[in-house]
Amino acid sequence: MKTETEGVPRTRKTLPETGADWPTLKEKLLSFKAKDVQWKRRRLGVFIYYAGDDVFEVGKEAYDLYHVENALGSETAFPSLKRMEEEVVDMGLQLLNGPEDACGNMTSGGSESILLAVKACRDRAKAQSRETLGGELIVPRSAHPAFDKAALYLGLTVKRISLQPDHRADVQAMADAITHKTLMLVGSAPCYPYGLVDPIEELSDLAIQRNLWLHVDACVGGYLLPFLTRNGVDTPHFDFTLPGVSSISADLHKFGYTPKAASTLFHRTKEQRAYQMFEFTNWPSGAMSTPTAAGTRSGGPIAGAWAVMHYLGSSGYQEKARQIVEVQRRVHQGLKDIADVTPLHDRTYSITPMISSTLDIHAVWRQMINLGWFSSSMTEPKAMHMMFHPAHLDVVDEYLEDLKKAANLAREKGIQGGVEARYN
Ligand SMILES: Cc1ncc(COP(=O)(O)O)c(C=O)c1O
């Protein structure tokens, strides 16, 4: 099989006849990175959440200590993993005000947490003799595609509902979309495109009135918003303090700053979580029970999360959140001197979409990529998109200088950036 990469035909690789020594292989592996984005230079606004080299080192060493252990055996062979996962979940539940009966577990990432929340919701509805074939999830247009992926896997449908003009979920329109087939309502805290928190309080009321499962996608904000609040930032309520919130996804490998692949999925009750489980006995090897989509799970992300959470502690996370506030403040301030580029919203949570009324902002975005700053772009409205991390504090002035350069280049050369946007 041949594929074309940058016009060069690719031949299928064969397993080498004999092995090579590790130093040679290591050198090769490092050389493969030559064309990758230089994230260590803190020039990435997507994919990597950078809270400092010390945090990465702690996560990496803890990951290495446990990367061979398998959480498939955490009830039997590896009580260490069970203990660490339980403690990670406890700490998450404390942050998100989980009630006495709340529970959860770690997953490989936001998409898996969302998949499992939707599965639990669907199977619980089935157990309550509700019709689930073609069951509906009602989500704001800004919700992550992971809900569509989950629906596709689970035989459900998604209704994406237009937003309010302020780009938050339109709760009345979501209410109007509810039918007898609706199983789940969704709100984000914050959503990926705009960095805004949906009106979760109103969604919670609606979920209670209509007896529906409300999932809050706090993959981005779960480990960030509580610490922004502690820094005096006005953050909307989004967690289990709202009685209609049934489940919450919160990614550790985002603003928990832990090694990938690590997320948490929390349920308000143990009864709910029971529907997330996969239990099986009908084969020669006896009982198998897993809470996640994966069977084998490396212990690395569990140990990495446990270690980073203990390394940073509440005060460490609060300080990292303060740094993000400071970066965003300086970016907003700096943008006042760059007439062509403005933030789409006055206040967002780390994520900062930027627009232009004078230039093709996608042209500016492409110039920024040429200058070494990698981020996503978006279309509603046309904007460039940056996720700011604590480590951006070291480079915020360079960022603003390059943004000025990129805007000048786009203006002087009349460059067009095209209409398409990319998330990944
Ligand atoms: C709001 C939101 N939800 C869910 C996800 C999916 O997370 P993952 O990429 O870890 O599967 C993302 C990823 O960026 C996200 O921003």
CSV table of C-alpha atoms and ligand atoms in Angstrom, one decimal:
chain,number,residue,atom,x,y,z
A,1,MET,CA,0.0,0.0,0.0
A,2,LYS,CA,1.4,3.4,-0.9
A,3,THR,CA,0.2,6.8,0.3
A,4,GLU,CA,1.4,10.2,-0.8
A,5,THR,CA,2.9,12.5,1.8
A,6,GLU,CA,3.9,15.9,0.4
A,7,GLY,CA,4.2,14.4,-3.0
A,8,VAL,CA,6.7,11.7,-1.9
A,9,PRO,CA,5.4,8.1,-2.5
A,10,ARG,CA,5.6,6.1,0.7
A,11,THR,CA,6.6,2.4,0.7
A,12,ARG,CA,5.3,0.0,3.3
A,13,LYS,CA,7.8,-0.6,6.1
A,14,THR,CA,8.9,-4.1,7.0
A,15,LEU,CA,10.0,-5.3,10.4
A,16,PRO,CA,13.8,-5.3,10.5
A,17,GLU,CA,15.4,-8.7,10.3
A,18,THR,CA,17.6,-7.9,13.3
A,19,GLY,CA,17.2,-5.5,16.2
A,20,ALA,CA,19.0,-2.2,16.6
A,21,ASP,CA,20.6,-0.7,19.7
A,22,TRP,CA,18.6,1.7,21.8
A,23,PRO,CA,20.8,4.8,21.5
A,24,THR,CA,20.5,4.6,17.7
A,25,LEU,CA,16.7,4.2,18.0
A,26,LYS,CA,16.4,7.0,20.5
A,27,GLU,CA,18.3,9.3,18.2
A,28,LYS,CA,16.0,8.4,15.3
A,29,LEU,CA,12.9,9.0,17.4
A,30,LEU,CA,14.1,12.4,18.4
A,31,SER,CA,15.0,13.2,14.7
A,32,PHE,CA,11.4,12.3,13.7
A,33,LYS,CA,10.3,15.4,15.7
A,34,ALA,CA,12.2,17.8,13.4
A,35,LYS,CA,9.1,18.8,11.6
A,36,ASP,CA,6.7,18.9,14.6
A,37,VAL,CA,5.6,22.1,16.2
A,38,GLN,CA,8.1,23.2,18.8
A,39,TRP,CA,5.8,23.0,21.8
A,40,LYS,CA,8.7,23.5,24.3
A,41,ARG,CA,9.0,27.0,22.9
A,42,ARG,CA,5.5,27.5,24.2
A,43,ARG,CA,4.1,28.4,20.8
A,44,LEU,CA,1.1,26.0,20.8
A,45,GLY,CA,-2.5,27.1,21.4
A,46,VAL,CA,-4.0,23.7,21.1
A,47,PHE,CA,-3.2,20.0,21.9
A,48,ILE,CA,-0.8,20.6,24.7
A,49,TYR,CA,-1.4,22.1,28.1
A,50,TYR,CA,1.9,23.5,29.4
A,51,ALA,CA,2.2,24.3,33.1
A,52,GLY,CA,6.0,24.2,33.3
A,53,ASP,CA,8.8,21.7,32.8
A,54,ASP,CA,8.7,20.6,36.5
A,55,VAL,CA,5.1,19.6,36.1
A,56,PHE,CA,5.9,17.6,32.9
A,57,GLU,CA,8.8,15.9,34.7
A,58,VAL,CA,6.7,14.8,37.7
A,59,GLY,CA,4.0,13.4,35.3
A,60,LYS,CA,6.6,11.7,33.1
A,61,GLU,CA,8.4,10.0,36.0
A,62,ALA,CA,5.2,8.9,37.7
A,63,TYR,CA,4.0,7.6,34.3
A,64,ASP,CA,7.2,5.7,33.7
A,65,LEU,CA,7.0,4.0,37.2
A,66,TYR,CA,3.6,2.6,36.3
A,67,HIS,CA,3.3,2.4,32.5
A,68,VAL,CA,3.6,-1.4,32.4
A,69,GLU,CA,1.0,-2.1,35.1
A,70,ASN,CA,-2.5,-2.7,33.7
A,71,ALA,CA,-5.6,-1.2,35.2
A,72,LEU,CA,-7.6,-4.1,33.8
A,73,GLY,CA,-6.2,-5.9,36.9
A,74,SER,CA,-6.7,-3.1,39.4
A,75,GLU,CA,-9.2,-5.1,41.4
A,76,THR,CA,-6.9,-8.1,41.7
A,77,ALA,CA,-3.2,-7.8,40.7
A,78,PHE,CA,-2.6,-4.0,41.1
A,79,PRO,CA,-4.3,-2.5,44.2
A,80,SER,CA,-1.8,0.4,43.7
A,81,LEU,CA,-3.7,1.5,40.6
A,82,LYS,CA,-7.1,1.0,42.3
A,83,ARG,CA,-6.0,3.2,45.2
A,84,MET,CA,-4.6,5.9,43.0
A,85,GLU,CA,-7.6,6.0,40.6
A,86,GLU,CA,-9.9,6.2,43.6
A,87,GLU,CA,-7.9,9.0,45.1
A,88,VAL,CA,-7.9,11.0,41.8
A,89,VAL,CA,-11.6,10.6,41.5
A,90,ASP,CA,-12.1,11.7,45.2
A,91,MET,CA,-10.1,14.8,44.5
A,92,GLY,CA,-12.1,15.6,41.4
A,93,LEU,CA,-15.4,15.1,43.2
A,94,GLN,CA,-14.3,17.4,45.9
A,95,LEU,CA,-13.5,20.1,43.4
A,96,LEU,CA,-16.8,19.7,41.6
A,97,ASN,CA,-18.9,19.5,44.8
A,98,GLY,CA,-20.0,15.9,44.3
A,99,PRO,CA,-22.6,14.8,46.8
A,100,GLU,CA,-22.2,11.9,49.2
A,101,ASP,CA,-23.3,9.2,46.7
A,102,ALA,CA,-21.4,10.7,43.7
A,103,CYS,CA,-18.7,8.5,42.1
A,104,GLY,CA,-16.7,8.2,39.0
A,105,ASN,CA,-13.6,6.8,37.3
A,106,MET,CA,-10.8,7.7,35.0
A,107,THR,CA,-10.9,7.3,31.2
A,108,SER,CA,-8.5,7.8,28.4
A,109,GLY,CA,-9.8,11.3,27.5
A,110,GLY,CA,-12.8,13.6,27.0
A,111,SER,CA,-14.2,11.6,24.1
A,112,GLU,CA,-14.3,8.4,26.1
A,113,SER,CA,-15.8,10.2,29.2
A,114,ILE,CA,-18.5,11.5,27.0
A,115,LEU,CA,-19.1,8.2,25.2
A,116,LEU,CA,-19.5,6.5,28.6
A,117,ALA,CA,-21.8,9.2,30.0
A,118,VAL,CA,-24.0,8.8,26.9
A,119,LYS,CA,-23.9,5.0,27.2
A,120,ALA,CA,-24.9,5.1,30.9
A,121,CYS,CA,-27.7,7.5,30.1
A,122,ARG,CA,-29.0,5.4,27.2
A,123,ASP,CA,-28.9,2.1,29.1
A,124,ARG,CA,-30.5,3.6,32.2
A,125,ALA,CA,-33.4,4.9,30.0
A,126,LYS,CA,-33.7,1.4,28.5
A,127,ALA,CA,-33.9,-0.1,32.0
A,128,GLN,CA,-36.7,2.3,32.7
A,129,SER,CA,-38.5,0.9,29.7
A,130,ARG,CA,-38.1,4.0,27.7
A,131,GLU,CA,-37.8,3.9,23.9
A,132,THR,CA,-34.1,4.4,23.1
A,133,LEU,CA,-33.9,3.4,19.5
A,134,GLY,CA,-33.0,6.7,17.7
A,135,GLY,CA,-32.9,8.4,21.1
A,136,GLU,CA,-31.9,12.0,21.0
A,137,LEU,CA,-29.2,14.1,22.6
A,138,ILE,CA,-30.0,17.8,22.6
A,139,VAL,CA,-26.7,19.8,22.5
A,140,PRO,CA,-25.8,23.4,21.9
A,141,ARG,CA,-24.2,23.9,18.4
A,142,SER,CA,-20.9,24.6,20.2
A,143,ALA,CA,-20.7,21.2,21.9
A,144,HIS,CA,-17.7,19.0,21.1
A,145,PRO,CA,-18.1,16.5,18.3
A,146,ALA,CA,-17.5,13.7,20.8
A,147,PHE,CA,-21.3,13.8,21.4
A,148,ASP,CA,-21.9,13.0,17.7
A,149,LYS,CA,-19.2,10.3,17.9
A,150,ALA,CA,-20.9,8.7,20.9
A,151,ALA,CA,-24.3,8.9,19.2
A,152,LEU,CA,-22.9,7.3,16.1
A,153,TYR,CA,-21.4,4.4,18.1
A,154,LEU,CA,-24.5,4.0,20.3
A,155,GLY,CA,-27.3,4.2,17.7
A,156,LEU,CA,-28.6,7.6,18.9
A,157,THR,CA,-29.1,11.0,17.2
A,158,VAL,CA,-27.9,14.4,18.0
A,159,LYS,CA,-29.9,17.7,17.7
A,160,ARG,CA,-27.5,20.6,17.5
A,161,ILE,CA,-29.4,23.7,18.6
A,162,SER,CA,-28.4,27.2,17.4
A,163,LEU,CA,-26.8,29.4,20.1
A,164,GLN,CA,-28.0,32.7,21.5
A,165,PRO,CA,-26.4,35.8,19.9
A,166,ASP,CA,-23.8,35.8,22.8
A,167,HIS,CA,-22.7,32.3,21.7
A,168,ARG,CA,-24.0,30.5,24.7
A,169,ALA,CA,-26.6,27.7,24.6
A,170,ASP,CA,-30.1,28.8,23.9
A,171,VAL,CA,-31.9,27.0,26.7
A,172,GLN,CA,-35.4,27.9,25.4
A,173,ALA,CA,-34.6,26.6,22.0
A,174,MET,CA,-33.2,23.4,23.6
A,175,ALA,CA,-36.4,23.1,25.6
A,176,ASP,CA,-38.5,23.5,22.4
A,177,ALA,CA,-36.5,20.7,20.7
A,178,ILE,CA,-37.3,18.1,23.4
A,179,THR,CA,-39.5,15.2,22.2
A,180,HIS,CA,-40.5,11.9,23.7
A,181,LYS,CA,-37.2,10.5,22.2
A,182,THR,CA,-34.9,12.9,24.1
A,183,LEU,CA,-32.6,11.2,26.5
A,184,MET,CA,-29.9,13.8,27.3
A,185,LEU,CA,-29.3,17.5,27.5
A,186,VAL,CA,-25.8,18.9,27.3
A,187,GLY,CA,-24.0,22.0,28.3
A,188,SER,CA,-20.3,22.9,28.2
A,189,ALA,CA,-18.1,24.5,30.8
A,190,PRO,CA,-16.6,26.0,28.8
A,191,CYS,CA,-17.2,25.0,25.1
A,192,TYR,CA,-14.2,24.6,22.9
A,193,PRO,CA,-15.1,27.1,20.1
A,194,TYR,CA,-15.8,30.2,22.2
A,195,GLY,CA,-14.4,29.4,25.7
A,196,LEU,CA,-17.8,30.3,27.2
A,197,VAL,CA,-19.8,28.5,29.9
A,198,ASP,CA,-23.3,27.7,28.9
A,199,PRO,CA,-26.2,28.7,31.2
A,200,ILE,CA,-25.9,25.4,33.2
A,201,GLU,CA,-28.2,26.7,36.0
A,202,GLU,CA,-31.0,27.1,33.5
A,203,LEU,CA,-30.2,23.7,31.9
A,204,SER,CA,-30.3,22.2,35.3
A,205,ASP,CA,-33.8,23.5,36.0
A,206,LEU,CA,-34.9,22.3,32.6
A,207,ALA,CA,-33.4,18.8,33.2
A,208,ILE,CA,-35.3,18.6,36.5
A,209,GLN,CA,-38.6,19.8,35.0
A,210,ARG,CA,-38.4,17.4,32.0
A,211,ASN,CA,-36.8,14.5,34.0
A,212,LEU,CA,-33.8,14.3,31.6
A,213,TRP,CA,-30.2,13.5,32.2
A,214,LEU,CA,-28.0,16.6,32.0
A,215,HIS,CA,-24.4,16.0,31.1
A,216,VAL,CA,-22.0,18.9,31.7
A,217,ASP,CA,-18.9,18.7,29.5
A,218,ALA,CA,-16.3,20.3,31.7
A,219,CYS,CA,-13.5,18.6,29.8
A,220,VAL,CA,-11.8,22.0,29.5
A,221,GLY,CA,-13.0,23.6,32.7
A,222,GLY,CA,-13.3,20.9,35.2
A,223,TYR,CA,-9.8,21.4,36.7
A,224,LEU,CA,-9.6,25.1,35.7
A,225,LEU,CA,-12.9,26.9,36.6
A,226,PRO,CA,-12.7,26.0,40.3
A,227,PHE,CA,-9.3,27.6,40.5
A,228,LEU,CA,-10.3,30.7,38.5
A,229,THR,CA,-13.1,31.2,41.0
A,230,ARG,CA,-10.5,31.0,43.8
A,231,ASN,CA,-8.6,33.8,42.0
A,232,GLY,CA,-11.7,36.0,42.2
A,233,VAL,CA,-12.7,35.4,38.5
A,234,ASP,CA,-16.5,35.5,38.1
A,235,THR,CA,-17.3,31.9,36.9
A,236,PRO,CA,-20.8,30.6,36.4
A,237,HIS,CA,-22.0,27.6,38.5
A,238,PHE,CA,-21.6,24.4,36.5
A,239,ASP,CA,-21.0,21.6,38.9
A,240,PHE,CA,-23.0,19.2,41.1
A,241,THR,CA,-24.1,22.1,43.3
A,242,LEU,CA,-26.8,22.4,40.6
A,243,PRO,CA,-29.3,19.7,41.4
A,244,GLY,CA,-30.1,18.8,37.7
A,245,VAL,CA,-26.5,18.0,36.8
A,246,SER,CA,-26.4,14.2,36.4
A,247,SER,CA,-22.8,13.7,35.1
A,248,ILE,CA,-19.7,15.7,34.4
A,249,SER,CA,-16.7,15.0,32.2
A,250,ALA,CA,-13.4,16.7,33.3
A,251,ASP,CA,-10.1,16.1,31.6
A,252,LEU,CA,-7.0,15.7,33.6
A,253,HIS,CA,-4.8,15.9,30.5
A,254,LYS,CA,-6.1,19.4,29.8
A,255,PHE,CA,-6.0,21.9,32.7
A,256,GLY,CA,-5.2,19.1,35.2
A,257,TYR,CA,-1.8,19.2,33.4
A,258,THR,CA,-1.3,15.4,33.8
A,259,PRO,CA,0.1,13.1,31.1
A,260,LYS,CA,-2.2,11.9,28.3
A,261,ALA,CA,-4.5,9.9,28.3
A,262,ALA,CA,-6.4,10.9,31.4
A,263,SER,CA,-9.9,12.2,31.9
A,264,THR,CA,-12.5,11.8,34.7
A,265,LEU,CA,-16.2,11.0,34.4
A,266,PHE,CA,-18.3,11.7,37.4
A,267,HIS,CA,-21.9,10.6,38.2
A,268,ARG,CA,-24.2,12.1,40.7
A,269,THR,CA,-25.2,8.6,41.9
A,270,LYS,CA,-23.8,5.1,42.0
A,271,GLU,CA,-27.1,3.9,40.5
A,272,GLN,CA,-26.3,5.9,37.4
A,273,ARG,CA,-22.8,4.7,37.1
A,274,ALA,CA,-24.0,1.0,37.2
A,275,TYR,CA,-25.2,1.6,33.6
A,276,GLN,CA,-21.7,2.6,32.5
A,277,MET,CA,-20.3,-0.9,33.4
A,278,PHE,CA,-19.7,-3.7,31.0
A,279,GLU,CA,-20.2,-7.1,32.6
A,280,PHE,CA,-19.7,-10.4,30.9
A,281,THR,CA,-19.4,-14.1,31.8
A,282,ASN,CA,-20.4,-16.1,28.7
A,283,TRP,CA,-17.1,-17.3,27.5
A,284,PRO,CA,-14.5,-19.9,28.8
A,285,SER,CA,-12.5,-17.4,30.9
A,286,GLY,CA,-15.1,-16.3,33.4
A,287,ALA,CA,-16.3,-13.0,34.6
A,288,MET,CA,-15.0,-9.8,33.0
A,289,SER,CA,-16.1,-6.4,34.2
A,290,THR,CA,-14.8,-3.0,32.9
A,291,PRO,CA,-16.0,0.6,33.5
A,292,THR,CA,-14.4,1.9,30.3
A,293,ALA,CA,-14.4,1.3,26.6
A,294,ALA,CA,-10.8,-0.1,26.8
A,295,GLY,CA,-9.9,-3.4,28.3
A,296,THR,CA,-6.2,-3.0,29.0
A,297,ARG,CA,-5.4,0.4,30.4
A,298,SER,CA,-1.9,1.5,31.2
A,299,GLY,CA,-1.2,2.5,34.8
A,300,GLY,CA,0.9,5.4,33.5
A,301,PRO,CA,-1.9,8.0,33.1
A,302,ILE,CA,-3.3,7.0,36.5
A,303,ALA,CA,0.0,7.4,38.4
A,304,GLY,CA,0.8,10.5,36.3
A,305,ALA,CA,-2.5,12.1,37.4
A,306,TRP,CA,-2.1,11.1,41.0
A,307,ALA,CA,1.4,12.5,41.1
A,308,VAL,CA,0.7,15.8,39.3
A,309,MET,CA,-2.4,16.5,41.5
A,310,HIS,CA,-0.3,15.9,44.6
A,311,TYR,CA,2.6,17.9,43.3
A,312,LEU,CA,0.6,21.0,42.5
A,313,GLY,CA,-2.0,20.7,45.2
A,314,SER,CA,-4.8,23.3,45.5
A,315,SER,CA,-2.3,26.2,45.8
A,316,GLY,CA,-0.4,25.1,42.7
A,317,TYR,CA,-3.5,24.8,40.6
A,318,GLN,CA,-4.6,28.2,41.9
A,319,GLU,CA,-1.3,29.7,40.9
A,320,LYS,CA,-1.5,28.2,37.4
A,321,ALA,CA,-5.0,29.6,37.0
A,322,ARG,CA,-3.8,33.0,38.1
A,323,GLN,CA,-1.1,32.8,35.3
A,324,ILE,CA,-3.8,32.1,32.7
A,325,VAL,CA,-5.8,35.1,33.9
A,326,GLU,CA,-2.6,37.2,33.6
A,327,VAL,CA,-1.9,35.9,30.1
A,328,GLN,CA,-5.4,36.7,29.0
A,329,ARG,CA,-5.3,40.1,30.6
A,330,ARG,CA,-2.1,41.0,28.8
A,331,VAL,CA,-3.4,39.7,25.5
A,332,HIS,CA,-6.6,41.7,25.8
A,333,GLN,CA,-4.5,44.7,26.7
A,334,GLY,CA,-2.1,44.2,23.9
A,335,LEU,CA,-4.8,43.7,21.3
A,336,LYS,CA,-5.9,47.3,22.0
A,337,ASP,CA,-2.7,48.3,20.1
A,338,ILE,CA,-3.3,46.0,17.2
A,339,ALA,CA,-6.2,47.7,15.5
A,340,ASP,CA,-7.0,44.9,13.1
A,341,VAL,CA,-7.5,42.1,15.6
A,342,THR,CA,-9.9,42.0,18.5
A,343,PRO,CA,-11.1,39.4,21.0
A,344,LEU,CA,-14.5,38.0,20.1
A,345,HIS,CA,-15.6,38.2,23.8
A,346,ASP,CA,-14.6,40.3,26.7
A,347,ARG,CA,-14.2,37.4,29.1
A,348,THR,CA,-13.6,33.8,28.2
A,349,TYR,CA,-11.9,30.9,30.1
A,350,SER,CA,-8.4,30.3,28.6
A,351,ILE,CA,-9.8,29.9,25.1
A,352,THR,CA,-9.6,33.2,23.2
A,353,PRO,CA,-11.1,33.5,19.7
A,354,MET,CA,-9.9,36.6,17.8
A,355,ILE,CA,-11.7,38.3,14.9
A,356,SER,CA,-11.0,41.2,12.5
A,357,SER,CA,-13.4,43.6,10.8
A,358,THR,CA,-10.6,44.9,8.5
A,359,LEU,CA,-8.6,41.8,7.5
A,360,ASP,CA,-9.2,38.2,6.6
A,361,ILE,CA,-8.4,36.8,10.1
A,362,HIS,CA,-7.6,33.4,8.6
A,363,ALA,CA,-4.8,35.1,6.7
A,364,VAL,CA,-3.5,36.4,10.0
A,365,TRP,CA,-3.9,32.9,11.5
A,366,ARG,CA,-1.8,31.4,8.6
A,367,GLN,CA,0.9,34.1,9.1
A,368,MET,CA,1.0,33.2,12.8
A,369,ILE,CA,1.5,29.6,11.9
A,370,ASN,CA,4.3,30.7,9.5
A,371,LEU,CA,5.9,32.6,12.4
A,372,GLY,CA,5.8,29.4,14.5
A,373,TRP,CA,2.6,29.9,16.5
A,374,PHE,CA,0.3,26.9,16.0
A,375,SER,CA,-3.4,27.1,16.9
A,376,SER,CA,-6.8,26.3,15.4
A,377,SER,CA,-9.2,28.5,13.6
A,378,MET,CA,-13.0,28.7,13.4
A,379,THR,CA,-15.9,29.8,11.2
A,380,GLU,CA,-18.8,31.0,13.2
A,381,PRO,CA,-17.7,33.8,13.1
A,382,LYS,CA,-14.5,33.5,11.1
A,383,ALA,CA,-11.8,33.7,13.8
A,384,MET,CA,-8.4,32.5,14.9
A,385,HIS,CA,-8.5,30.5,18.1
A,386,MET,CA,-5.9,30.3,20.9
A,387,MET,CA,-6.0,28.3,24.1
A,388,PHE,CA,-3.7,30.1,26.6
A,389,HIS,CA,-1.8,28.0,29.2
A,390,PRO,CA,0.3,29.1,32.2
A,391,ALA,CA,3.6,28.7,30.3
A,392,HIS,CA,2.4,31.3,27.8
A,393,LEU,CA,3.2,33.9,30.4
A,394,ASP,CA,6.9,33.5,29.4
A,395,VAL,CA,6.1,34.4,25.8
A,396,VAL,CA,3.1,36.7,25.9
A,397,ASP,CA,5.1,39.8,24.7
A,398,GLU,CA,6.6,37.8,21.7
A,399,TYR,CA,3.1,36.5,20.9
A,400,LEU,CA,1.7,40.1,20.7
A,401,GLU,CA,4.7,41.3,18.6
A,402,ASP,CA,4.3,38.4,16.2
A,403,LEU,CA,0.6,39.0,16.0
A,404,LYS,CA,1.2,42.6,15.0
A,405,LYS,CA,3.7,41.4,12.3
A,406,ALA,CA,1.2,38.8,11.1
A,407,ALA,CA,-1.6,41.4,10.8
A,408,ASN,CA,0.8,43.8,9.0
A,409,LEU,CA,1.8,41.0,6.5
A,410,ALA,CA,-1.8,40.1,5.9
A,411,ARG,CA,-2.7,43.8,5.3
A,412,GLU,CA,0.3,44.7,3.2
A,413,LYS,CA,0.2,41.7,1.0
A,414,GLY,CA,-3.6,41.5,0.9
A,415,ILE,CA,-3.4,37.8,1.7
A,416,GLN,CA,-6.6,35.8,1.9
A,417,GLY,CA,-6.8,33.0,4.4
A,418,GLY,CA,-9.6,30.9,2.9
A,419,VAL,CA,-12.9,30.0,4.5
A,420,GLU,CA,-12.2,26.6,5.9
A,421,ALA,CA,-11.2,26.0,9.5
A,422,ARG,CA,-9.5,23.1,11.1
A,423,TYR,CA,-9.9,21.7,14.6
A,424,ASN,CA,-7.1,19.1,14.3
B,1,LIG,C1,-15.1,20.9,25.4
B,1,LIG,C2,-14.4,19.6,25.0
B,1,LIG,N1,-15.0,18.4,25.2
B,1,LIG,C3,-14.4,17.3,24.9
B,1,LIG,C4,-13.2,17.2,24.3
B,1,LIG,C5,-12.6,15.9,23.9
B,1,LIG,O1,-11.5,15.6,24.6
B,1,LIG,P1,-10.4,14.5,24.1
B,1,LIG,O2,-9.7,15.2,22.9
B,1,LIG,O3,-9.5,14.4,25.3
B,1,LIG,O4,-11.1,13.3,23.7
B,1,LIG,C6,-12.5,18.4,24.0
B,1,LIG,C7,-11.2,18.4,23.4
B,1,LIG,O5,-10.6,19.5,23.2
B,1,LIG,C8,-13.1,19.7,24.4
B,1,LIG,O6,-12.5,20.8,24.2
